[in-house]
XYZ file of C-alpha atoms in Angstrom:
179
model
C -0.036 0.011 -0.044
C 2.723 2.482 0.822
C 4.535 1.713 -2.334
C 1.454 2.495 -4.386
C 1.002 5.759 -2.495
C 4.635 6.790 -3.218
C 4.200 5.786 -6.851
C 0.938 7.827 -7.020
C 2.525 10.725 -5.370
C 5.500 10.659 -7.792
C 3.215 10.427 -10.686
C 1.088 13.445 -9.378
C 4.227 15.459 -8.812
C 5.574 14.601 -12.219
C 2.239 15.575 -13.921
C 2.481 18.875 -11.961
C 5.947 19.510 -12.853
C 5.278 18.701 -16.574
C 1.948 20.717 -16.552
C 1.341 22.428 -20.007
C -1.665 24.362 -21.093
C -3.507 22.589 -23.843
C -4.193 24.184 -27.152
C -8.014 24.773 -26.707
C -7.919 24.972 -22.940
C -9.159 28.199 -21.108
C -7.314 29.794 -18.307
C -9.756 28.757 -15.680
C -9.782 25.089 -16.832
C -5.926 25.212 -16.788
C -5.568 26.711 -13.394
C -8.238 24.368 -11.941
C -6.112 21.391 -13.335
C -3.076 22.759 -11.712
C -4.811 23.190 -8.308
C -6.391 19.698 -8.461
C -2.929 18.088 -9.042
C -1.646 20.259 -6.096
C -4.557 19.083 -3.987
C -3.733 15.354 -5.032
C -0.135 15.820 -4.045
C -1.152 17.316 -0.628
C -3.536 14.484 0.009
C -0.671 11.964 -0.700
C 1.638 13.653 1.641
C 3.640 15.942 -0.731
C 3.209 19.606 0.207
C 3.394 21.939 -2.719
C 3.989 25.635 -1.782
C 2.255 28.494 -3.403
C 5.395 29.751 -5.044
C 5.944 26.228 -6.594
C 2.456 26.187 -7.985
C 2.765 29.685 -9.432
C 6.045 28.532 -11.071
C 4.375 25.495 -12.500
C 1.312 27.574 -13.796
C 3.351 30.232 -15.205
C 5.882 27.889 -16.893
C 3.179 25.764 -18.467
C 1.359 28.552 -20.395
C 1.121 28.642 -24.127
C 3.510 30.778 -26.169
C 0.685 33.282 -26.727
C 1.027 34.254 -22.996
C 4.836 34.852 -23.222
C 4.580 38.578 -22.405
C 2.432 37.758 -19.458
C 4.867 35.078 -18.249
C 7.679 37.748 -18.308
C 5.602 40.154 -16.148
C 4.267 37.428 -13.697
C 7.780 36.019 -13.157
C 8.970 39.383 -11.774
C 6.099 39.506 -9.169
C 7.039 37.093 -6.335
C 4.152 38.062 -4.027
C 1.435 37.428 -6.558
C -1.398 35.125 -5.624
C -2.860 32.275 -7.698
C -6.155 34.180 -7.976
C -4.249 37.362 -9.162
C -2.547 35.184 -11.837
C -5.753 33.652 -12.909
C -7.474 37.156 -13.167
C -4.567 38.681 -15.108
C -4.518 35.755 -17.586
C -8.293 35.856 -18.006
C -8.069 39.537 -18.810
C -5.419 38.680 -21.589
C -7.626 35.832 -22.730
C -10.753 38.075 -23.126
C -8.716 40.676 -24.852
C -7.514 38.159 -27.307
C -11.139 36.854 -27.805
C -12.490 40.389 -28.504
C -9.446 41.053 -30.949
C -10.210 37.726 -32.790
C -13.861 38.692 -33.044
C -12.981 42.192 -34.352
C -10.571 40.657 -36.918
C -13.330 38.121 -38.010
C -16.003 40.872 -38.418
C -13.490 43.084 -40.323
C -12.715 40.138 -42.639
C -16.383 39.512 -43.236
C -16.842 43.206 -43.950
C -14.117 43.323 -46.404
C -15.307 40.026 -48.183
C -18.763 41.517 -48.498
C -17.328 44.673 -49.851
C -15.363 42.930 -52.403
C -18.360 40.861 -53.379
C -20.490 44.006 -53.836
C -17.805 45.732 -55.696
C -17.306 42.936 -57.941
C -20.804 43.132 -59.166
C -20.331 46.917 -59.787
C -17.111 46.590 -61.891
C -16.920 46.641 -65.708
C -14.379 44.721 -67.587
C -12.100 46.862 -69.859
C -11.580 43.809 -72.126
C -15.133 42.807 -73.024
C -17.260 45.699 -71.553
C -19.418 43.173 -69.400
C -20.069 43.762 -65.618
C -19.083 41.385 -62.856
C -15.384 40.878 -63.600
C -12.186 42.705 -64.415
C -9.914 42.424 -67.463
C -7.235 40.227 -65.688
C -10.081 37.637 -64.980
C -11.657 38.035 -68.402
C -12.138 34.985 -70.573
C -14.224 36.744 -73.326
C -13.121 38.013 -76.657
C -11.739 41.693 -76.763
C -14.399 44.175 -77.493
C -13.781 47.358 -79.554
C -15.323 50.385 -77.745
C -15.226 52.313 -80.986
C -17.165 49.985 -83.448
C -18.515 47.694 -80.724
C -17.067 44.688 -82.594
C -14.924 41.856 -81.265
C -11.350 40.553 -81.549
C -9.746 44.042 -81.582
C -9.522 47.067 -79.397
C -10.382 50.694 -80.224
C -6.708 51.638 -80.725
C -6.565 49.058 -83.489
C -9.978 49.706 -85.031
C -10.189 50.421 -88.734
C -13.406 52.210 -88.509
C -13.378 55.977 -88.292
C -13.025 57.153 -84.697
C -16.372 58.156 -82.975
C -16.489 61.131 -80.823
C -17.045 60.026 -77.141
C -19.796 62.735 -76.479
C -21.651 61.630 -79.667
C -21.403 58.077 -78.548
C -22.686 58.921 -75.026
C -25.716 60.837 -76.563
C -26.591 58.069 -78.826
C -26.403 55.447 -76.018
C -28.686 57.855 -73.883
C -31.186 58.041 -76.809
C -31.114 54.353 -77.127
C -31.833 54.059 -73.458
C -34.758 56.586 -73.779
C -36.111 54.694 -76.815
C -35.936 51.347 -74.914
C -37.692 52.885 -71.881
C -40.469 54.273 -74.047
C -40.911 50.826 -75.731
C -41.153 49.230 -72.345
C -43.955 51.555 -71.073
């Protein structure tokens, strides 16, 4: 029986000294796990001082808490509850920052999606994509033909104001026909 107790004590102490915060574990769960291991050691006859538990907790934190570790290591009189509180504040700050980043990414994605529907391709003249993504034939904005561009067009160059006026008239005619 005494051999089993010594073995259990050694295993509990080893777990505590090798304590590492798990990837998805939150601060409360991690500190509670450390305190449970300490209590197990105490019940088995191995007393763990507060400063030892602080060291185990701080040393086992994930790398994202490295700045907090440097600060906490300098404070020799800090309690376990103060460590828990400070780390929970950092955890909360990171959570809010992550949510903000996600919402910003969603906003940018929606803006790009909306903008994509408003863009006009300079290659084919169609809406919904840009020339670098275009798979259509080139459109001449002079004669409205395909397979060449206005700079290479053999038709007489049209005055841009006359083209706009003609397009507006065509739109007016189309509107009148639809009514």
